[in-house]
CSV table of N, CA and C in Angstrom, one decimal:
chain,number,residue,atom,x,y,z
A,1,MET,N,-61.3,126.6,213.1
A,1,MET,CA,-61.6,125.6,214.2
A,1,MET,C,-62.8,124.8,213.8
A,2,SER,N,-62.8,123.6,214.1
A,2,SER,CA,-63.9,122.7,213.7
A,2,SER,C,-65.0,122.9,214.8
A,3,ARG,N,-66.2,122.6,214.4
A,3,ARG,CA,-67.4,122.7,215.3
A,3,ARG,C,-67.2,121.8,216.5
A,4,ARG,N,-66.6,120.6,216.3
A,4,ARG,CA,-66.4,119.7,217.4
A,4,ARG,C,-65.4,120.3,218.4
A,5,THR,N,-64.3,120.8,217.9
A,5,THR,CA,-63.3,121.5,218.8
A,5,THR,C,-63.9,122.6,219.6
A,6,ASP,N,-64.8,123.4,218.9
A,6,ASP,CA,-65.4,124.6,219.5
A,6,ASP,C,-66.4,124.1,220.6
A,7,LEU,N,-67.1,123.1,220.4
A,7,LEU,CA,-68.0,122.5,221.4
A,7,LEU,C,-67.3,122.0,222.6
A,8,ARG,N,-66.1,121.3,222.3
A,8,ARG,CA,-65.3,120.8,223.4
A,8,ARG,C,-64.8,122.0,224.3
A,9,PHE,N,-64.3,123.0,223.6
A,9,PHE,CA,-63.8,124.2,224.3
A,9,PHE,C,-64.9,124.8,225.2
A,10,ARG,N,-66.1,125.0,224.6
A,10,ARG,CA,-67.2,125.7,225.3
A,10,ARG,C,-67.6,124.8,226.5
A,11,ALA,N,-67.7,123.5,226.3
A,11,ALA,CA,-68.2,122.6,227.4
A,11,ALA,C,-67.1,122.6,228.5
A,12,THR,N,-65.9,122.5,228.2
A,12,THR,CA,-64.8,122.5,229.2
A,12,THR,C,-64.7,123.8,230.0
A,13,THR,N,-64.8,124.9,229.3
A,13,THR,CA,-64.7,126.2,230.0
A,13,THR,C,-65.9,126.4,230.9
A,14,ALA,N,-67.1,126.0,230.4
A,14,ALA,CA,-68.3,126.1,231.3
A,14,ALA,C,-68.1,125.3,232.5
A,15,PHE,N,-67.6,124.1,232.4
A,15,PHE,CA,-67.4,123.3,233.6
A,15,PHE,C,-66.3,123.9,234.5
A,16,GLN,N,-65.2,124.4,233.9
A,16,GLN,CA,-64.2,125.0,234.7
A,16,GLN,C,-64.6,126.3,235.4
A,17,ARG,N,-65.5,127.0,234.8
A,17,ARG,CA,-66.1,128.2,235.5
A,17,ARG,C,-66.7,127.9,236.8
A,18,ARG,N,-67.3,126.7,236.9
A,18,ARG,CA,-68.0,126.3,238.1
A,18,ARG,C,-67.0,125.6,239.1
A,19,LEU,N,-66.1,124.9,238.6
A,19,LEU,CA,-65.2,124.2,239.5
A,19,LEU,C,-64.0,125.0,240.0
A,20,ASN,N,-63.5,125.9,239.1
A,20,ASN,CA,-62.3,126.7,239.5
A,20,ASN,C,-62.4,127.5,240.8
A,21,PRO,N,-63.6,128.1,241.1
A,21,PRO,CA,-63.7,128.9,242.3
A,21,PRO,C,-63.5,128.0,243.5
A,22,ILE,N,-63.9,126.8,243.4
A,22,ILE,CA,-63.7,125.8,244.5
A,22,ILE,C,-62.3,125.4,244.7
A,23,LEU,N,-61.7,125.0,243.6
A,23,LEU,CA,-60.4,124.5,243.5
A,23,LEU,C,-59.3,125.5,244.0
A,24,ARG,N,-59.5,126.7,243.6
A,24,ARG,CA,-58.5,127.7,244.0
A,24,ARG,C,-58.5,128.0,245.5
A,25,ARG,N,-59.5,127.7,246.2
A,25,ARG,CA,-59.6,127.9,247.6
A,25,ARG,C,-58.9,126.8,248.4
A,26,LEU,N,-58.7,125.6,247.8
A,26,LEU,CA,-58.0,124.5,248.5
A,26,LEU,C,-56.6,124.9,248.7
A,27,PRO,N,-56.1,124.7,250.0
A,27,PRO,CA,-54.8,125.2,250.3
A,27,PRO,C,-53.7,124.6,249.6
A,28,LEU,N,-53.8,123.3,249.2
A,28,LEU,CA,-52.7,122.7,248.5
A,28,LEU,C,-52.8,122.6,247.0
A,29,GLN,N,-53.9,123.2,246.5
A,29,GLN,CA,-54.0,123.3,245.0
A,29,GLN,C,-53.0,124.3,244.4
A,30,THR,N,-52.4,123.9,243.4
A,30,THR,CA,-51.5,124.8,242.7
A,30,THR,C,-52.3,125.8,241.9
A,31,VAL,N,-51.9,127.1,242.1
A,31,VAL,CA,-52.7,128.2,241.5
A,31,VAL,C,-51.7,129.1,240.7
A,32,LEU,N,-52.1,129.5,239.5
A,32,LEU,CA,-51.4,130.5,238.7
A,32,LEU,C,-52.1,131.8,238.8
A,33,GLU,N,-51.4,132.8,239.2
A,33,GLU,CA,-52.0,134.2,239.3
A,33,GLU,C,-51.4,135.1,238.2
A,34,THR,N,-52.2,135.5,237.3
A,34,THR,CA,-51.8,136.5,236.3
A,34,THR,C,-52.5,137.8,236.5
A,35,THR,N,-52.1,138.8,235.8
A,35,THR,CA,-52.8,140.1,235.8
A,35,THR,C,-53.7,140.2,234.6
A,36,GLY,N,-54.9,140.5,234.9
A,36,GLY,CA,-55.9,140.7,233.8
A,36,GLY,C,-55.5,141.7,232.8
A,37,ARG,N,-55.5,141.3,231.5
A,37,ARG,CA,-55.0,142.2,230.5
A,37,ARG,C,-55.8,143.4,230.3
A,38,VAL,N,-57.1,143.3,230.6
A,38,VAL,CA,-58.0,144.5,230.5
A,38,VAL,C,-58.3,145.2,231.8
A,39,SER,N,-58.6,144.4,232.8
A,39,SER,CA,-58.9,144.9,234.1
A,39,SER,C,-57.7,145.3,235.0
A,40,GLY,N,-56.6,144.7,234.8
A,40,GLY,CA,-55.4,144.9,235.6
A,40,GLY,C,-55.5,144.3,237.0
A,41,LEU,N,-56.6,143.5,237.2
A,41,LEU,CA,-56.8,142.8,238.5
A,41,LEU,C,-56.2,141.4,238.5
A,42,PRO,N,-55.8,140.9,239.7
A,42,PRO,CA,-55.3,139.6,239.7
A,42,PRO,C,-56.3,138.5,239.3
A,43,ARG,N,-55.9,137.6,238.5
A,43,ARG,CA,-56.7,136.5,238.1
A,43,ARG,C,-56.1,135.2,238.5
A,44,ARG,N,-56.8,134.4,239.2
A,44,ARG,CA,-56.2,133.1,239.8
A,44,ARG,C,-56.9,131.9,239.1
A,45,THR,N,-56.0,131.0,238.6
A,45,THR,CA,-56.5,129.8,237.9
A,45,THR,C,-55.8,128.6,238.5
A,46,PRO,N,-56.6,127.6,238.9
A,46,PRO,CA,-56.0,126.3,239.3
A,46,PRO,C,-55.3,125.6,238.2
A,47,VAL,N,-54.1,125.2,238.4
A,47,VAL,CA,-53.4,124.5,237.3
A,47,VAL,C,-52.7,123.2,237.8
A,48,GLY,N,-52.3,122.4,236.9
A,48,GLY,CA,-51.5,121.2,237.3
A,48,GLY,C,-50.2,121.4,236.6
A,49,GLY,N,-49.2,121.0,237.3
A,49,GLY,CA,-47.8,121.2,236.8
A,49,GLY,C,-46.8,120.6,237.8
A,50,ARG,N,-45.6,121.0,237.6
A,50,ARG,CA,-44.5,120.4,238.4
A,50,ARG,C,-43.4,121.4,238.5
A,51,ARG,N,-42.9,121.6,239.7
A,51,ARG,CA,-41.7,122.4,239.9
A,51,ARG,C,-40.5,121.5,239.6
A,52,VAL,N,-39.6,122.0,238.7
A,52,VAL,CA,-38.3,121.4,238.4
A,52,VAL,C,-37.2,122.4,238.6
A,53,GLY,N,-36.5,122.3,239.7
A,53,GLY,CA,-35.4,123.2,240.0
A,53,GLY,C,-36.1,124.6,240.3
A,54,GLY,N,-35.6,125.6,239.5
A,54,GLY,CA,-36.1,127.0,239.7
A,54,GLY,C,-37.2,127.3,238.7
A,55,SER,N,-37.8,126.3,238.1
A,55,SER,CA,-38.9,126.6,237.2
A,55,SER,C,-40.2,125.7,237.5
A,56,PHE,N,-41.3,126.3,237.1
A,56,PHE,CA,-42.6,125.5,237.2
A,56,PHE,C,-43.1,125.3,235.8
A,57,TRP,N,-43.4,124.1,235.5
A,57,TRP,CA,-43.9,123.7,234.1
A,57,TRP,C,-45.3,123.3,234.2
A,58,LEU,N,-46.1,123.7,233.1
A,58,LEU,CA,-47.5,123.3,233.0
A,58,LEU,C,-47.8,123.3,231.5
A,59,VAL,N,-48.9,122.7,231.2
A,59,VAL,CA,-49.4,122.7,229.8
A,59,VAL,C,-50.8,123.2,229.8
A,60,SER,N,-51.0,124.2,228.9
A,60,SER,CA,-52.4,124.8,228.8
A,60,SER,C,-53.1,123.9,227.7
A,61,GLU,N,-54.3,123.5,228.1
A,61,GLU,CA,-55.1,122.6,227.2
A,61,GLU,C,-55.7,123.3,226.0
A,62,PHE,N,-55.8,124.6,226.1
A,62,PHE,CA,-56.4,125.4,224.9
A,62,PHE,C,-55.4,126.4,224.4
A,63,GLY,N,-54.2,126.2,224.7
A,63,GLY,CA,-53.2,127.1,224.1
A,63,GLY,C,-53.5,128.6,224.3
A,64,GLU,N,-53.4,129.3,223.2
A,64,GLU,CA,-53.6,130.7,223.2
A,64,GLU,C,-55.0,131.2,223.4
A,65,ARG,N,-55.9,130.2,223.4
A,65,ARG,CA,-57.4,130.6,223.7
A,65,ARG,C,-57.6,130.6,225.2
A,66,SER,N,-56.7,130.1,226.0
A,66,SER,CA,-56.9,130.1,227.4
A,66,SER,C,-56.7,131.6,227.9
A,67,GLN,N,-57.5,132.0,228.8
A,67,GLN,CA,-57.5,133.4,229.3
A,67,GLN,C,-56.2,133.7,230.0
A,68,TYR,N,-55.7,132.7,230.8
A,68,TYR,CA,-54.4,133.0,231.5
A,68,TYR,C,-53.3,133.1,230.5
A,69,VAL,N,-53.3,132.4,229.4
A,69,VAL,CA,-52.2,132.5,228.4
A,69,VAL,C,-52.3,133.9,227.8
A,70,ARG,N,-53.5,134.3,227.5
A,70,ARG,CA,-53.7,135.7,226.9
A,70,ARG,C,-53.2,136.7,227.9
A,71,ASN,N,-53.4,136.5,229.2
A,71,ASN,CA,-52.9,137.4,230.2
A,71,ASN,C,-51.4,137.4,230.3
A,72,ILE,N,-50.8,136.2,230.1
A,72,ILE,CA,-49.3,136.1,230.1
A,72,ILE,C,-48.7,136.8,229.0
A,73,LYS,N,-49.4,136.7,227.8
A,73,LYS,CA,-48.8,137.4,226.6
A,73,LYS,C,-48.8,139.0,226.9
A,74,ALA,N,-49.8,139.5,227.6
A,74,ALA,CA,-49.9,140.9,227.9
A,74,ALA,C,-48.9,141.3,229.0
A,75,ASP,N,-48.7,140.4,230.0
A,75,ASP,CA,-47.8,140.7,231.1
A,75,ASP,C,-47.3,139.4,231.7
A,76,PRO,N,-46.0,139.0,231.4
A,76,PRO,CA,-45.5,137.7,231.8
A,76,PRO,C,-45.2,137.6,233.3
A,77,ARG,N,-45.3,138.7,234.0
A,77,ARG,CA,-45.0,138.6,235.5
A,77,ARG,C,-46.2,137.9,236.2
A,78,VAL,N,-45.9,136.8,236.8
A,78,VAL,CA,-47.0,136.0,237.5
A,78,VAL,C,-46.6,135.6,238.9
A,79,ARG,N,-47.5,135.0,239.6
A,79,ARG,CA,-47.2,134.3,240.8
A,79,ARG,C,-47.8,132.9,240.7
A,80,VAL,N,-47.1,131.9,241.4
A,80,VAL,CA,-47.6,130.6,241.4
A,80,VAL,C,-47.6,130.1,242.9
A,81,ARG,N,-48.8,129.6,243.3
A,81,ARG,CA,-48.9,129.0,244.7
A,81,ARG,C,-48.6,127.5,244.6
A,82,ILE,N,-47.5,127.1,245.2
A,82,ILE,CA,-47.1,125.7,245.2
A,82,ILE,C,-47.1,125.2,246.6
A,83,ARG,N,-47.9,124.2,246.9
A,83,ARG,CA,-48.0,123.6,248.3
A,83,ARG,C,-48.2,124.7,249.3
A,84,GLY,N,-49.1,125.7,249.0
A,84,GLY,CA,-49.5,126.7,249.9
A,84,GLY,C,-48.6,127.9,250.0
A,85,ARG,N,-47.5,127.9,249.2
A,85,ARG,CA,-46.6,129.0,249.3
A,85,ARG,C,-46.5,129.8,248.0
A,86,TRP,N,-46.6,131.1,248.0
A,86,TRP,CA,-46.6,131.9,246.7
A,86,TRP,C,-45.1,132.1,246.3
A,87,HIS,N,-44.9,132.0,245.0
A,87,HIS,CA,-43.6,132.3,244.4
A,87,HIS,C,-43.9,133.3,243.2
A,88,GLU,N,-43.0,134.3,243.1
A,88,GLU,CA,-43.1,135.2,242.0
A,88,GLU,C,-42.2,134.7,240.8
A,89,GLY,N,-42.6,135.0,239.6
A,89,GLY,CA,-41.8,134.6,238.5
A,89,GLY,C,-42.2,135.2,237.2
A,90,THR,N,-41.5,134.8,236.1
A,90,THR,CA,-41.8,135.2,234.8
A,90,THR,C,-42.2,134.1,233.9
A,91,ALA,N,-43.4,134.1,233.3
A,91,ALA,CA,-43.9,133.0,232.5
A,91,ALA,C,-43.4,133.2,231.0
A,92,HIS,N,-43.1,132.0,230.4
A,92,HIS,CA,-42.7,132.0,229.0
A,92,HIS,C,-43.5,130.9,228.3
A,93,LEU,N,-44.1,131.3,227.2
A,93,LEU,CA,-44.9,130.4,226.3
A,93,LEU,C,-43.9,129.8,225.4
A,94,LEU,N,-44.0,128.4,225.3
A,94,LEU,CA,-43.0,127.6,224.5
A,94,LEU,C,-43.7,126.8,223.5
A,95,PRO,N,-44.1,127.5,222.4
A,95,PRO,CA,-44.8,126.8,221.3
A,95,PRO,C,-43.8,125.7,220.6
A,96,GLU,N,-42.5,125.9,220.7
A,96,GLU,CA,-41.6,124.9,220.1
A,96,GLU,C,-41.4,123.6,220.9
A,97,ASP,N,-41.9,123.7,222.2
A,97,ASP,CA,-41.8,122.5,223.1
A,97,ASP,C,-42.8,121.5,222.7
A,98,ASP,N,-42.6,120.2,222.9
A,98,ASP,CA,-43.5,119.1,222.6
A,98,ASP,C,-44.4,119.0,223.8
A,99,PRO,N,-45.7,119.5,223.8
A,99,PRO,CA,-46.5,119.4,225.0
A,99,PRO,C,-46.9,118.0,225.4
A,100,VAL,N,-47.1,117.1,224.4
A,100,VAL,CA,-47.4,115.7,224.8
A,100,VAL,C,-46.3,115.1,225.6
A,101,ALA,N,-45.1,115.3,225.1
A,101,ALA,CA,-43.9,114.7,225.8
A,101,ALA,C,-43.8,115.4,227.2
A,102,ARG,N,-44.0,116.7,227.2
A,102,ARG,CA,-44.0,117.4,228.5
A,102,ARG,C,-45.0,116.9,229.5
A,103,LEU,N,-46.2,116.6,229.1
A,103,LEU,CA,-47.2,116.0,229.9
A,103,LEU,C,-46.8,114.7,230.6
A,104,ARG,N,-45.9,114.0,229.9
A,104,ARG,CA,-45.5,112.7,230.5
A,104,ARG,C,-44.6,113.0,231.7
A,105,THR,N,-44.1,114.2,231.9
A,105,THR,CA,-43.2,114.5,233.0
A,105,THR,C,-44.0,115.2,234.2
A,106,LEU,N,-45.2,115.5,233.9
A,106,LEU,CA,-46.1,116.2,234.9
A,106,LEU,C,-47.0,115.3,235.6
A,107,PRO,N,-47.6,115.7,236.7
A,107,PRO,CA,-48.5,114.9,237.5
A,107,PRO,C,-49.5,114.2,236.6
A,108,ARG,N,-49.7,112.9,236.8
A,108,ARG,CA,-50.4,112.0,235.9
A,108,ARG,C,-51.9,112.3,235.8
A,109,VAL,N,-52.6,112.6,236.9
A,109,VAL,CA,-54.1,112.8,236.8
A,109,VAL,C,-54.4,114.1,236.0
A,110,ASN,N,-53.7,115.2,236.3
A,110,ASN,CA,-53.9,116.4,235.5
A,110,ASN,C,-53.5,116.2,234.1
A,111,SER,N,-52.5,115.5,233.8
A,111,SER,CA,-52.0,115.3,232.4
A,111,SER,C,-53.1,114.5,231.6
A,112,LEU,N,-53.7,113.5,232.3
A,112,LEU,CA,-54.8,112.8,231.6
A,112,LEU,C,-55.9,113.7,231.2
A,113,GLY,N,-56.3,114.6,232.1
A,113,GLY,CA,-57.4,115.5,231.8
A,113,GLY,C,-57.0,116.5,230.7
A,114,VAL,N,-55.8,117.0,230.8
A,114,VAL,CA,-55.4,118.0,229.7
A,114,VAL,C,-55.4,117.3,228.4
A,115,ARG,N,-54.9,116.1,228.3
A,115,ARG,CA,-54.9,115.3,227.0
A,115,ARG,C,-56.3,115.0,226.6
A,116,ALA,N,-57.2,114.6,227.5
A,116,ALA,CA,-58.5,114.3,227.1
A,116,ALA,C,-59.3,115.5,226.6
A,117,LEU,N,-59.2,116.6,227.3
A,117,LEU,CA,-60.0,117.8,227.0
A,117,LEU,C,-59.3,118.8,226.1
A,118,GLY,N,-58.0,118.8,226.0
A,118,GLY,CA,-57.3,119.7,225.3
A,118,GLY,C,-57.4,119.6,223.8
A,119,THR,N,-57.4,120.8,223.1
A,119,THR,CA,-57.5,120.8,221.7
A,119,THR,C,-56.3,121.5,221.0
A,120,ASN,N,-55.5,122.3,221.8
A,120,ASN,CA,-54.4,123.0,221.2
A,120,ASN,C,-53.4,123.2,222.3
A,121,LEU,N,-52.7,122.2,222.7
A,121,LEU,CA,-51.8,122.2,223.8
A,121,LEU,C,-50.6,123.1,223.6
A,122,LEU,N,-50.2,123.8,224.7
A,122,LEU,CA,-49.1,124.7,224.7
A,122,LEU,C,-48.4,124.6,226.1
A,123,THR,N,-47.1,124.5,226.0
A,123,THR,CA,-46.2,124.4,227.2
A,123,THR,C,-46.0,125.8,227.7
A,124,VAL,N,-46.0,125.9,229.0
A,124,VAL,CA,-45.7,127.2,229.7
A,124,VAL,C,-44.7,126.9,230.8
A,125,ARG,N,-43.6,127.7,230.8
A,125,ARG,CA,-42.6,127.6,231.9
A,125,ARG,C,-42.6,128.9,232.6
A,126,VAL,N,-42.6,128.8,234.0
A,126,VAL,CA,-42.5,129.9,234.8
A,126,VAL,C,-41.1,129.9,235.5
A,127,ASP,N,-40.3,130.8,235.2
A,127,ASP,CA,-39.0,130.9,235.9
A,127,ASP,C,-39.2,131.6,237.2
A,128,LEU,N,-39.0,130.9,238.3
A,128,LEU,CA,-39.3,131.4,239.7
A,128,LEU,C,-38.1,132.2,240.2
A,129,GLU,N,-38.5,133.3,240.9
A,129,GLU,CA,-37.4,134.1,241.6
A,129,GLU,C,-37.0,133.4,242.8
A,130,ALA,N,-35.7,133.6,243.2
A,130,ALA,CA,-35.2,132.9,244.4
A,130,ALA,C,-35.8,133.3,245.7
């Protein structure tokens, strides 16, 4: 990893550590809840994405470096809060999907931020239970 990429990652995650506690409290903010791979505790992360049928799609800006992606790899059972309502599901990491093309189908503001800050994009699909 280049020095510039590492600096971008560190700056973005430092910013997110301060902003995420505020965002995840907003009732209409979409939130992904994973299980901590070490602690076993619920971990909530504000995300941008879109529900399409029975699935919720999002793109991780730092791919497998993202803590929630690492948690999904350890336990794919997740919950997603969409418009204030929790949905249980199973997350799937899709490295073969084109994340840039996927971002074009997701909410514009979040997609711009992911493209601007991201260094290693990874598509994530959550299959929601009925």
